[in-house]
Amino acid sequence: ATLMEMLNYRIECWWASKPYALALSLVYVIVVINIVGGILFALATGSDLRSAIFAVWLFLSDPGAVAEFETSNASSVLSFVLTVSGIVVFAFFVSALTDYVADKVAQIKKGNSRVIESGHTVILGYSSHVR
């Protein structure tokens, strides 16, 4: 197996075994994009690293933030790529959150939740044919 196949397998196993793994992966991706993009944006614009990382966070989280920055050609291309990356990452986040909520609702509908009630009578095997 190639290194990429092995890495892909390990990530899939981690995602399948831990309920928080997908969300944590998204956080890692956002942090890496933010830091690498911040360094590149600082180099392209000549701004300090702190301001560049904040600008990249704005590009990732708010696609309309690009309009607030006056940039050169290089930083315009970079801000476009970062904005599209942010749209994709946050769409993936919404998709993962939707799947999580759907799974929780399916678990609730199965009826295996603990019932915390008192003062009731439970009739086992009841159906519409029982009179």
Short mmCIF file of N, CA and C in Angstrom, two decimals:
data_model
loop_
_atom_site.label_atom_id
_atom_site.label_comp_id
_atom_site.label_asym_id
_atom_site.label_seq_id
_atom_site.Cartn_x
_atom_site.Cartn_y
_atom_site.Cartn_z
N ALA A 1 0.84 -1.19 0.00
CA ALA A 1 0.00 0.00 0.00
C ALA A 1 0.88 1.25 0.00
N THR A 2 0.42 2.27 -0.68
CA THR A 2 1.18 3.52 -0.73
C THR A 2 0.98 4.30 0.56
N LEU A 3 1.80 5.30 0.73
CA LEU A 3 1.70 6.14 1.93
C LEU A 3 0.35 6.86 1.98
N MET A 4 -0.12 7.34 0.84
CA MET A 4 -1.42 8.03 0.80
C MET A 4 -2.56 7.09 1.15
N GLU A 5 -2.50 5.85 0.65
CA GLU A 5 -3.54 4.87 0.98
C GLU A 5 -3.54 4.55 2.47
N MET A 6 -2.36 4.41 3.05
CA MET A 6 -2.25 4.12 4.48
C MET A 6 -2.76 5.30 5.30
N LEU A 7 -2.39 6.51 4.90
CA LEU A 7 -2.86 7.70 5.61
C LEU A 7 -4.38 7.82 5.51
N ASN A 8 -4.92 7.60 4.31
CA ASN A 8 -6.36 7.65 4.10
C ASN A 8 -7.08 6.61 4.98
N TYR A 9 -6.51 5.40 5.06
CA TYR A 9 -7.09 4.34 5.88
C TYR A 9 -7.10 4.73 7.36
N ARG A 10 -5.99 5.28 7.84
CA ARG A 10 -5.90 5.69 9.25
C ARG A 10 -6.91 6.80 9.58
N ILE A 11 -7.04 7.75 8.68
CA ILE A 11 -8.00 8.84 8.90
C ILE A 11 -9.42 8.30 8.91
N GLU A 12 -9.75 7.40 8.00
CA GLU A 12 -11.09 6.82 7.97
C GLU A 12 -11.39 6.04 9.24
N CYS A 13 -10.41 5.29 9.73
CA CYS A 13 -10.60 4.55 10.99
C CYS A 13 -10.81 5.50 12.16
N TRP A 14 -10.04 6.59 12.18
CA TRP A 14 -10.18 7.57 13.25
C TRP A 14 -11.56 8.23 13.20
N TRP A 15 -12.01 8.61 12.00
CA TRP A 15 -13.33 9.23 11.85
C TRP A 15 -14.43 8.27 12.28
N ALA A 16 -14.28 6.99 11.97
CA ALA A 16 -15.31 6.01 12.29
C ALA A 16 -15.34 5.67 13.78
N SER A 17 -14.19 5.76 14.46
CA SER A 17 -14.13 5.32 15.85
C SER A 17 -14.41 6.42 16.87
N LYS A 18 -14.20 7.65 16.52
CA LYS A 18 -14.38 8.76 17.47
C LYS A 18 -15.44 9.72 16.96
N PRO A 19 -16.45 10.02 17.76
CA PRO A 19 -17.51 10.91 17.29
C PRO A 19 -17.06 12.35 17.06
N TYR A 20 -16.01 12.77 17.72
CA TYR A 20 -15.52 14.13 17.59
C TYR A 20 -14.43 14.28 16.53
N ALA A 21 -14.01 13.18 15.91
CA ALA A 21 -12.85 13.20 15.01
C ALA A 21 -13.06 14.08 13.79
N LEU A 22 -14.24 14.04 13.21
CA LEU A 22 -14.49 14.83 12.00
C LEU A 22 -14.45 16.33 12.32
N ALA A 23 -15.06 16.72 13.42
CA ALA A 23 -15.04 18.14 13.80
C ALA A 23 -13.62 18.59 14.12
N LEU A 24 -12.85 17.73 14.80
CA LEU A 24 -11.47 18.07 15.11
C LEU A 24 -10.62 18.18 13.85
N SER A 25 -10.89 17.33 12.88
CA SER A 25 -10.19 17.40 11.59
C SER A 25 -10.47 18.73 10.90
N LEU A 26 -11.72 19.17 10.96
CA LEU A 26 -12.07 20.46 10.35
C LEU A 26 -11.36 21.62 11.05
N VAL A 27 -11.26 21.54 12.36
CA VAL A 27 -10.55 22.58 13.11
C VAL A 27 -9.08 22.60 12.68
N TYR A 28 -8.46 21.42 12.56
CA TYR A 28 -7.07 21.35 12.11
C TYR A 28 -6.92 21.99 10.73
N VAL A 29 -7.82 21.67 9.81
CA VAL A 29 -7.74 22.20 8.45
C VAL A 29 -7.88 23.73 8.48
N ILE A 30 -8.82 24.24 9.25
CA ILE A 30 -9.02 25.69 9.33
C ILE A 30 -7.79 26.37 9.92
N VAL A 31 -7.21 25.79 10.96
CA VAL A 31 -6.02 26.39 11.58
C VAL A 31 -4.84 26.40 10.61
N VAL A 32 -4.63 25.28 9.91
CA VAL A 32 -3.51 25.20 8.96
C VAL A 32 -3.71 26.20 7.82
N ILE A 33 -4.92 26.24 7.26
CA ILE A 33 -5.19 27.19 6.17
C ILE A 33 -4.99 28.62 6.67
N ASN A 34 -5.44 28.89 7.90
CA ASN A 34 -5.33 30.23 8.45
C ASN A 34 -3.87 30.65 8.65
N ILE A 35 -3.06 29.76 9.19
CA ILE A 35 -1.66 30.10 9.44
C ILE A 35 -0.86 30.20 8.14
N VAL A 36 -0.97 29.19 7.28
CA VAL A 36 -0.24 29.22 6.01
C VAL A 36 -0.72 30.39 5.15
N GLY A 37 -2.03 30.56 5.08
CA GLY A 37 -2.58 31.69 4.32
C GLY A 37 -2.16 33.02 4.90
N GLY A 38 -2.09 33.10 6.22
CA GLY A 38 -1.64 34.34 6.87
C GLY A 38 -0.21 34.68 6.53
N ILE A 39 0.65 33.67 6.52
CA ILE A 39 2.06 33.90 6.17
C ILE A 39 2.16 34.37 4.71
N LEU A 40 1.44 33.68 3.81
CA LEU A 40 1.48 34.07 2.40
C LEU A 40 0.88 35.45 2.18
N PHE A 41 -0.21 35.75 2.89
CA PHE A 41 -0.85 37.06 2.74
C PHE A 41 0.06 38.17 3.29
N ALA A 42 0.75 37.89 4.38
CA ALA A 42 1.69 38.88 4.93
C ALA A 42 2.83 39.15 3.94
N LEU A 43 3.32 38.09 3.31
CA LEU A 43 4.38 38.27 2.30
C LEU A 43 3.87 39.03 1.08
N ALA A 44 2.62 38.77 0.67
CA ALA A 44 2.07 39.41 -0.52
C ALA A 44 1.72 40.88 -0.29
N THR A 45 1.31 41.21 0.92
CA THR A 45 0.86 42.58 1.18
C THR A 45 1.86 43.42 1.97
N GLY A 46 2.82 42.76 2.61
CA GLY A 46 3.77 43.49 3.43
C GLY A 46 3.21 43.87 4.79
N SER A 47 2.08 43.32 5.17
CA SER A 47 1.50 43.62 6.48
C SER A 47 2.09 42.71 7.54
N ASP A 48 1.85 43.05 8.81
CA ASP A 48 2.37 42.20 9.88
C ASP A 48 1.57 40.89 9.94
N LEU A 49 2.19 39.88 10.52
CA LEU A 49 1.62 38.53 10.52
C LEU A 49 0.28 38.47 11.25
N ARG A 50 0.18 39.17 12.36
CA ARG A 50 -1.07 39.15 13.14
C ARG A 50 -2.23 39.69 12.31
N SER A 51 -2.03 40.81 11.65
CA SER A 51 -3.09 41.39 10.82
C SER A 51 -3.41 40.49 9.62
N ALA A 52 -2.39 39.86 9.07
CA ALA A 52 -2.60 38.98 7.92
C ALA A 52 -3.39 37.75 8.31
N ILE A 53 -3.08 37.16 9.47
CA ILE A 53 -3.83 35.98 9.93
C ILE A 53 -5.28 36.35 10.20
N PHE A 54 -5.50 37.53 10.77
CA PHE A 54 -6.88 37.97 11.00
C PHE A 54 -7.60 38.20 9.68
N ALA A 55 -6.92 38.79 8.70
CA ALA A 55 -7.53 39.00 7.38
C ALA A 55 -7.88 37.67 6.73
N VAL A 56 -6.99 36.69 6.86
CA VAL A 56 -7.26 35.36 6.29
C VAL A 56 -8.47 34.74 6.99
N TRP A 57 -8.56 34.90 8.30
CA TRP A 57 -9.74 34.38 9.01
C TRP A 57 -11.01 35.04 8.47
N LEU A 58 -10.96 36.33 8.20
CA LEU A 58 -12.12 37.01 7.62
C LEU A 58 -12.45 36.45 6.24
N PHE A 59 -11.43 36.18 5.43
CA PHE A 59 -11.68 35.60 4.10
C PHE A 59 -12.32 34.22 4.22
N LEU A 60 -11.85 33.43 5.18
CA LEU A 60 -12.37 32.08 5.36
C LEU A 60 -13.81 32.09 5.87
N SER A 61 -14.10 32.96 6.80
CA SER A 61 -15.41 32.93 7.46
C SER A 61 -16.45 33.86 6.84
N ASP A 62 -16.01 34.85 6.07
CA ASP A 62 -16.95 35.80 5.48
C ASP A 62 -16.51 36.12 4.05
N PRO A 63 -17.14 35.50 3.06
CA PRO A 63 -16.73 35.74 1.67
C PRO A 63 -16.81 37.20 1.24
N GLY A 64 -17.64 37.98 1.87
CA GLY A 64 -17.77 39.39 1.51
C GLY A 64 -16.65 40.26 2.04
N ALA A 65 -15.81 39.70 2.91
CA ALA A 65 -14.73 40.48 3.52
C ALA A 65 -13.66 40.88 2.51
N VAL A 66 -13.57 40.17 1.39
CA VAL A 66 -12.56 40.48 0.37
C VAL A 66 -12.74 41.90 -0.15
N ALA A 67 -13.97 42.36 -0.22
CA ALA A 67 -14.26 43.69 -0.77
C ALA A 67 -13.69 44.80 0.10
N GLU A 68 -13.40 44.53 1.37
CA GLU A 68 -12.92 45.57 2.28
C GLU A 68 -11.42 45.81 2.16
N PHE A 69 -10.70 44.96 1.44
CA PHE A 69 -9.25 45.07 1.37
C PHE A 69 -8.80 45.55 0.00
N GLU A 70 -7.93 46.55 0.00
CA GLU A 70 -7.30 46.98 -1.24
C GLU A 70 -6.03 46.17 -1.38
N THR A 71 -5.94 45.39 -2.44
CA THR A 71 -4.84 44.45 -2.56
C THR A 71 -4.20 44.53 -3.93
N SER A 72 -3.03 43.93 -4.02
CA SER A 72 -2.33 43.82 -5.30
C SER A 72 -2.86 42.60 -6.05
N ASN A 73 -2.32 42.35 -7.24
CA ASN A 73 -2.76 41.20 -8.03
C ASN A 73 -2.49 39.89 -7.30
N ALA A 74 -1.29 39.75 -6.71
CA ALA A 74 -0.93 38.51 -6.01
C ALA A 74 -1.84 38.29 -4.81
N SER A 75 -2.07 39.33 -4.03
CA SER A 75 -2.91 39.16 -2.85
C SER A 75 -4.38 39.01 -3.23
N SER A 76 -4.77 39.54 -4.37
CA SER A 76 -6.15 39.33 -4.83
C SER A 76 -6.39 37.87 -5.18
N VAL A 77 -5.45 37.27 -5.88
CA VAL A 77 -5.57 35.84 -6.23
C VAL A 77 -5.56 35.01 -4.95
N LEU A 78 -4.66 35.33 -4.03
CA LEU A 78 -4.58 34.58 -2.77
C LEU A 78 -5.87 34.73 -1.96
N SER A 79 -6.40 35.95 -1.88
CA SER A 79 -7.64 36.14 -1.12
C SER A 79 -8.81 35.41 -1.78
N PHE A 80 -8.82 35.33 -3.12
CA PHE A 80 -9.86 34.56 -3.81
C PHE A 80 -9.76 33.08 -3.46
N VAL A 81 -8.54 32.53 -3.52
CA VAL A 81 -8.34 31.11 -3.20
C VAL A 81 -8.73 30.83 -1.75
N LEU A 82 -8.36 31.73 -0.85
CA LEU A 82 -8.71 31.56 0.57
C LEU A 82 -10.21 31.65 0.78
N THR A 83 -10.87 32.55 0.08
CA THR A 83 -12.32 32.67 0.22
C THR A 83 -13.03 31.42 -0.27
N VAL A 84 -12.61 30.89 -1.41
CA VAL A 84 -13.20 29.65 -1.92
C VAL A 84 -12.91 28.49 -0.96
N SER A 85 -11.70 28.46 -0.41
CA SER A 85 -11.36 27.43 0.57
C SER A 85 -12.27 27.52 1.79
N GLY A 86 -12.53 28.73 2.24
CA GLY A 86 -13.42 28.92 3.39
C GLY A 86 -14.83 28.45 3.09
N ILE A 87 -15.31 28.73 1.90
CA ILE A 87 -16.65 28.29 1.52
C ILE A 87 -16.72 26.76 1.54
N VAL A 88 -15.69 26.11 0.99
CA VAL A 88 -15.68 24.65 0.94
C VAL A 88 -15.58 24.06 2.34
N VAL A 89 -14.69 24.59 3.17
CA VAL A 89 -14.51 24.05 4.53
C VAL A 89 -15.78 24.24 5.35
N PHE A 90 -16.39 25.40 5.30
CA PHE A 90 -17.59 25.62 6.09
C PHE A 90 -18.79 24.84 5.53
N ALA A 91 -18.82 24.60 4.22
CA ALA A 91 -19.87 23.73 3.66
C ALA A 91 -19.68 22.31 4.16
N PHE A 92 -18.44 21.85 4.24
CA PHE A 92 -18.15 20.54 4.79
C PHE A 92 -18.55 20.47 6.25
N PHE A 93 -18.29 21.55 7.00
CA PHE A 93 -18.68 21.61 8.41
C PHE A 93 -20.20 21.51 8.56
N VAL A 94 -20.94 22.24 7.74
CA VAL A 94 -22.41 22.18 7.80
C VAL A 94 -22.90 20.78 7.44
N SER A 95 -22.26 20.16 6.46
CA SER A 95 -22.62 18.80 6.08
C SER A 95 -22.37 17.82 7.22
N ALA A 96 -21.23 17.93 7.88
CA ALA A 96 -20.91 17.04 9.00
C ALA A 96 -21.88 17.27 10.15
N LEU A 97 -22.22 18.52 10.43
CA LEU A 97 -23.16 18.83 11.50
C LEU A 97 -24.55 18.29 11.17
N THR A 98 -24.96 18.39 9.92
CA THR A 98 -26.25 17.86 9.49
C THR A 98 -26.28 16.34 9.66
N ASP A 99 -25.22 15.66 9.27
CA ASP A 99 -25.15 14.21 9.45
C ASP A 99 -25.22 13.82 10.92
N TYR A 100 -24.51 14.58 11.77
CA TYR A 100 -24.52 14.30 13.20
C TYR A 100 -25.92 14.45 13.79
N VAL A 101 -26.59 15.52 13.44
CA VAL A 101 -27.95 15.75 13.95
C VAL A 101 -28.90 14.68 13.42
N ALA A 102 -28.77 14.32 12.15
CA ALA A 102 -29.62 13.26 11.57
C ALA A 102 -29.41 11.93 12.28
N ASP A 103 -28.15 11.61 12.60
CA ASP A 103 -27.86 10.37 13.34
C ASP A 103 -28.48 10.40 14.73
N LYS A 104 -28.40 11.53 15.41
CA LYS A 104 -28.99 11.65 16.75
C LYS A 104 -30.51 11.51 16.69
N VAL A 105 -31.14 12.12 15.69
CA VAL A 105 -32.60 12.00 15.54
C VAL A 105 -32.98 10.56 15.25
N ALA A 106 -32.19 9.86 14.42
CA ALA A 106 -32.46 8.45 14.12
C ALA A 106 -32.34 7.61 15.38
N GLN A 107 -31.35 7.89 16.24
CA GLN A 107 -31.21 7.16 17.50
C GLN A 107 -32.42 7.40 18.40
N ILE A 108 -32.90 8.62 18.43
CA ILE A 108 -34.07 8.94 19.26
C ILE A 108 -35.30 8.21 18.74
N LYS A 109 -35.46 8.17 17.42
CA LYS A 109 -36.63 7.50 16.82
C LYS A 109 -36.62 6.00 17.05
N LYS A 110 -35.46 5.40 17.26
CA LYS A 110 -35.39 3.97 17.54
C LYS A 110 -36.05 3.63 18.88
N GLY A 111 -36.13 4.59 19.76
CA GLY A 111 -36.80 4.38 21.04
C GLY A 111 -35.96 3.68 22.08
N ASN A 112 -34.65 3.72 21.93
CA ASN A 112 -33.78 3.06 22.90
C ASN A 112 -33.30 3.99 24.00
N SER A 113 -33.85 5.17 24.05
CA SER A 113 -33.45 6.14 25.07
C SER A 113 -34.01 5.71 26.43
N ARG A 114 -33.32 6.11 27.46
CA ARG A 114 -33.79 5.82 28.81
C ARG A 114 -35.03 6.66 29.09
N VAL A 115 -36.07 6.02 29.61
CA VAL A 115 -37.31 6.71 29.93
C VAL A 115 -37.29 7.05 31.41
N ILE A 116 -37.50 8.32 31.70
CA ILE A 116 -37.49 8.77 33.09
C ILE A 116 -38.90 9.30 33.39
N GLU A 117 -39.78 8.40 33.72
CA GLU A 117 -41.16 8.72 34.05
C GLU A 117 -41.57 7.87 35.25
N SER A 118 -42.60 8.30 35.93
CA SER A 118 -43.13 7.50 37.04
C SER A 118 -44.64 7.68 37.07
N GLY A 119 -45.31 6.74 37.71
CA GLY A 119 -46.76 6.83 37.84
C GLY A 119 -47.50 6.43 36.58
N HIS A 120 -46.88 5.61 35.72
CA HIS A 120 -47.52 5.18 34.48
C HIS A 120 -47.55 3.66 34.43
N THR A 121 -48.46 3.13 33.64
CA THR A 121 -48.54 1.70 33.42
C THR A 121 -48.08 1.41 32.01
N VAL A 122 -47.17 0.47 31.86
CA VAL A 122 -46.65 0.10 30.56
C VAL A 122 -47.33 -1.19 30.12
N ILE A 123 -47.92 -1.18 28.93
CA ILE A 123 -48.56 -2.37 28.37
C ILE A 123 -47.66 -2.89 27.26
N LEU A 124 -47.06 -4.05 27.49
CA LEU A 124 -46.15 -4.61 26.50
C LEU A 124 -46.94 -5.33 25.42
N GLY A 125 -46.51 -5.21 24.17
CA GLY A 125 -47.16 -5.91 23.06
C GLY A 125 -48.45 -5.23 22.61
N TYR A 126 -48.67 -3.99 22.97
CA TYR A 126 -49.90 -3.30 22.59
C TYR A 126 -49.86 -2.95 21.11
N SER A 127 -51.00 -3.14 20.46
CA SER A 127 -51.15 -2.74 19.06
C SER A 127 -52.58 -2.30 18.84
N SER A 128 -52.91 -1.92 17.61
CA SER A 128 -54.27 -1.46 17.30
C SER A 128 -55.27 -2.60 17.37
N HIS A 129 -54.83 -3.86 17.39
CA HIS A 129 -55.73 -5.01 17.44
C HIS A 129 -56.14 -5.35 18.87
N VAL A 130 -55.46 -4.80 19.86
CA VAL A 130 -55.81 -5.06 21.26
C VAL A 130 -56.97 -4.16 21.63
N ARG A 131 -58.02 -4.78 22.26
CA ARG A 131 -59.19 -3.97 22.65
C ARG A 131 -59.50 -4.16 24.09
#
